[in-house]
Coordinates of C-alpha atoms in Angstrom, one line a residue:
X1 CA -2.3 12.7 11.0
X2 CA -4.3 15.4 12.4
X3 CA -6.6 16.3 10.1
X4 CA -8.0 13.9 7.2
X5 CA -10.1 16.7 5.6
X6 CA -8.2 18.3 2.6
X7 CA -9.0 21.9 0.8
X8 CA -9.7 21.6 -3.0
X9 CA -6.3 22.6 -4.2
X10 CA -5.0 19.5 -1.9
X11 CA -7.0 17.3 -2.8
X12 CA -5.9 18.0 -6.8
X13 CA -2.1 17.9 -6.0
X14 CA -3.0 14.4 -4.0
X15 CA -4.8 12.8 -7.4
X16 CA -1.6 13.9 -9.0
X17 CA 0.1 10.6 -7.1
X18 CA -3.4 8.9 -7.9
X19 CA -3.6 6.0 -10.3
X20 CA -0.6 4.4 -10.7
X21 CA 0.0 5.0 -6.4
X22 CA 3.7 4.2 -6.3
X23 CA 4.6 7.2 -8.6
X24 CA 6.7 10.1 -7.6
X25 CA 6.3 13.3 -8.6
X26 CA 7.8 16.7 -8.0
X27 CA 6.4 20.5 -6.9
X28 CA 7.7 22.3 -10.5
X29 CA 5.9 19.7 -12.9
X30 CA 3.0 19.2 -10.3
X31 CA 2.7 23.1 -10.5
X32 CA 2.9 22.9 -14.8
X33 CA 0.2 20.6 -15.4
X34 CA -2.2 22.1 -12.5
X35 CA -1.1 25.7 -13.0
X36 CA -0.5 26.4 -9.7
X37 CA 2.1 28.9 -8.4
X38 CA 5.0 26.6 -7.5
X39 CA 4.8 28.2 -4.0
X40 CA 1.5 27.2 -3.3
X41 CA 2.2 23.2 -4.4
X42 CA 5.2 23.3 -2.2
X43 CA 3.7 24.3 1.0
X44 CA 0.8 22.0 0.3
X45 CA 3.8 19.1 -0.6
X46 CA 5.5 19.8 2.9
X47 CA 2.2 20.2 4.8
X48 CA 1.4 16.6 3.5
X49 CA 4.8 15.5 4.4
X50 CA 4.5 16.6 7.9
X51 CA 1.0 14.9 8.3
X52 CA 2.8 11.9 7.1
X53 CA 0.7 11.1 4.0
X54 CA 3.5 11.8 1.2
X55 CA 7.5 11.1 1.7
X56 CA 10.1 12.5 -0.5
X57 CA 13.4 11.3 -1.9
X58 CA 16.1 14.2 -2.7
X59 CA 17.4 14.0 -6.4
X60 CA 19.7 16.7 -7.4
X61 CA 17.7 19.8 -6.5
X62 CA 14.7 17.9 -6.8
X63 CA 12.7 16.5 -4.2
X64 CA 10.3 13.8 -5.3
X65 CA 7.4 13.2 -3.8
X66 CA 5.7 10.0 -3.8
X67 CA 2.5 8.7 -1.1
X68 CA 3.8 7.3 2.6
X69 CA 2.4 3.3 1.9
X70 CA 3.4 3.0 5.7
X71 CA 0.9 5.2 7.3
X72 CA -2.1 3.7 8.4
X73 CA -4.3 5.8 7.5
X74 CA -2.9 6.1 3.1
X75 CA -5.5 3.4 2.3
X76 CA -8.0 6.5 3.4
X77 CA -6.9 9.1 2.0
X78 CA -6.7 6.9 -1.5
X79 CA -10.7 6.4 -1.3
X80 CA -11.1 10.2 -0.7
X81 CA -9.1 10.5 -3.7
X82 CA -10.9 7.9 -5.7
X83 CA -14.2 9.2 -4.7
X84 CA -13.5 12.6 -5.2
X85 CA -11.9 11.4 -8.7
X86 CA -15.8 9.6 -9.2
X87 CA -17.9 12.9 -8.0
X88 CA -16.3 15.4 -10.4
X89 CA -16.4 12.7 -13.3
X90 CA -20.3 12.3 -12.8
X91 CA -20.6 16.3 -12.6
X92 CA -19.4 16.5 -15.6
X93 CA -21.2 13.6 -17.9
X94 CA -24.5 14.8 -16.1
X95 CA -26.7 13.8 -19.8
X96 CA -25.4 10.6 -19.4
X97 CA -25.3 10.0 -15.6
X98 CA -28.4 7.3 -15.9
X99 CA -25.8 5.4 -17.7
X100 CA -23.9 5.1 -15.0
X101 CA -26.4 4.0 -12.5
X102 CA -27.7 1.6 -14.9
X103 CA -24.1 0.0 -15.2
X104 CA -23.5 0.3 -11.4
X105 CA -26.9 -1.5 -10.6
X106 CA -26.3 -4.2 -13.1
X107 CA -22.8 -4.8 -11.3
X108 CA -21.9 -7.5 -8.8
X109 CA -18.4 -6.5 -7.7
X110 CA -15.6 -3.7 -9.0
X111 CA -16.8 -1.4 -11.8
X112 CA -14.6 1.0 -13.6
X113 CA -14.7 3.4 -16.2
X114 CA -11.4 3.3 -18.6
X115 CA -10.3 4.5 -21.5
X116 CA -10.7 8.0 -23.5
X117 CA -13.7 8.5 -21.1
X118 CA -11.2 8.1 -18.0
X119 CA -8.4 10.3 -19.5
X120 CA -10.7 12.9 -20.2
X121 CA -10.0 12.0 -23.8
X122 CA -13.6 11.3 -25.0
X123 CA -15.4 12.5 -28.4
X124 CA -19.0 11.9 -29.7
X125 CA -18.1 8.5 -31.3
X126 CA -15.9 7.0 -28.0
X127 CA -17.6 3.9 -26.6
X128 CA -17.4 3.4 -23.7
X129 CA -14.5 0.9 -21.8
X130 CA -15.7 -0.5 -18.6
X131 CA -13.7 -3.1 -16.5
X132 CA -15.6 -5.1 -14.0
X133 CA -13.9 -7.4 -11.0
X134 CA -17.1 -9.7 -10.4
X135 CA -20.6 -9.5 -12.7
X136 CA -22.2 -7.7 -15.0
X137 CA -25.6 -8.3 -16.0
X138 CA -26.6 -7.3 -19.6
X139 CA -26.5 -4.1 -21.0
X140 CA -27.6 -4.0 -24.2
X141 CA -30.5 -2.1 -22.9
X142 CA -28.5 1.0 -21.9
X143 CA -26.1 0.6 -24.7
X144 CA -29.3 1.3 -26.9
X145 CA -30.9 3.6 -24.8
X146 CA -27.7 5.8 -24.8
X147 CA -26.6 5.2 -27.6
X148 CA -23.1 4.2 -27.2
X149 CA -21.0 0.7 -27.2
X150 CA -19.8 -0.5 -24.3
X151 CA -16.5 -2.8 -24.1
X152 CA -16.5 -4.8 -21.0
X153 CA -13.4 -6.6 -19.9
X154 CA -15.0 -9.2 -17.0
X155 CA -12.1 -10.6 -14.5
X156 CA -12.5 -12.4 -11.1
X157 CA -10.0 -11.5 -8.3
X158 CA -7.4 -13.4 -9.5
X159 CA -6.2 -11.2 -12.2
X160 CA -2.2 -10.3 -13.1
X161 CA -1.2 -6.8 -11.4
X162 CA 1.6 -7.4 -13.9
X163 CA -1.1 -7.6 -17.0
X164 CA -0.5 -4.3 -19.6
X165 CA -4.6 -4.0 -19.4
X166 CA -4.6 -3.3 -15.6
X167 CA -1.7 -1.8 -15.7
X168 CA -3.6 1.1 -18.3
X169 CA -6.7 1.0 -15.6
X170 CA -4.4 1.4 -12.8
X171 CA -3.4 5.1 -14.9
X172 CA -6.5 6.4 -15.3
X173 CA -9.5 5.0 -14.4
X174 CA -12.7 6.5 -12.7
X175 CA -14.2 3.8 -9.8
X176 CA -18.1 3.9 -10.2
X177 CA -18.7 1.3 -7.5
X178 CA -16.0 -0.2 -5.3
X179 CA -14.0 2.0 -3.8
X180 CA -13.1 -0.2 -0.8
X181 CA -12.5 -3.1 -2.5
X182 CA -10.2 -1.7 -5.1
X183 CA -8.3 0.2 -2.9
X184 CA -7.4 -2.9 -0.5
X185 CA -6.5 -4.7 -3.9
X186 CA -3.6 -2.1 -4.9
X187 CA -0.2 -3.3 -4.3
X188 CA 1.1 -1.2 -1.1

């Protein structure tokens, strides 16, 4: 891999395989839900294929896309994903950034935002769902401060992959502190 650095419009195509990290995808529905030009997500799709980060299967005319989990350097590339994924969450929930902090400084361990809030879902009356691989100290202070209930689900490490609840977190989630540590605990 020559170059780890990735232009915006990469960088959004390569969250498209985010999440749930063994899915496959393909240019045309890639394209749709972006609103790309289906030209431009197919160069993209074969430059990543040459620098080794994505492999594709052939279906039909299709060809699905889906991450290399033998390169090296994927584990990377999925924290640039997962913090770029962070970054552009806190942009945009900027009144309610201090929330955040206050949740990441009370945490010992994993903390990850769920939910409506992670699916980009949220309304004025969402709480918020917040899943936590270690401690959490109490929050009813920022839960009054903000105004807002927040569901914690506490685990330690030996959680089920196989479990429905992480299997929903592993879709969508938003890592607030972590990244490392998460990342080395997906299944590759």
């Amino acid at each position: 891999m020559s170059n780890m650095l990735f232009n915006r419009n990469e960088l959004k195509i390569l969250e498209e395989f985010g999440g749930d990290y063994s899915k496959k995808n393909y240019g045309r529905a890639i394209a749709k839900k972006l609103g790309f030009n289906q030209k431009t997500v197919s160069s993209i799709l074969i430059k990543l294929e040459k620098e080794n980060i994505l492999k594709f299967e052939q279906e039909g005319k299709n060809k699905y896309y889906f991450f290399n989990k033998l390169n090296p350097n994927i584990k990377d590339v999925t924290k640039i994903i997962e913090l770029n994924k962070k970054i552009k969450f806190l942009n945009k929930h900027r009144k309610i950034k201090g929330l955040f902090d206050g949740l990441e400084q009370k945490t010992d361990g994993v903390l990850i935002i769920f939910g409506s809030y992670a699916k980009n879902q949220e309304n004025k009356d969402s709480d918020l769902d917040v899943f936590v691989i270690g401690n959490i100290k109490d929050k009813k202070d920022l839960e009054d401060i903000y105004n807002i209930k927040i569901n914690i689900v506490k685990t330690k490490k030996e959680y089920s992959r196989e479990n429905a609840l992480f299997k929903e977190i592993m879709k969508d989630h938003i890592i607030l502190k972590g990244i490392e540590e998460f990342v080395n605990l997906i299944k590759w």
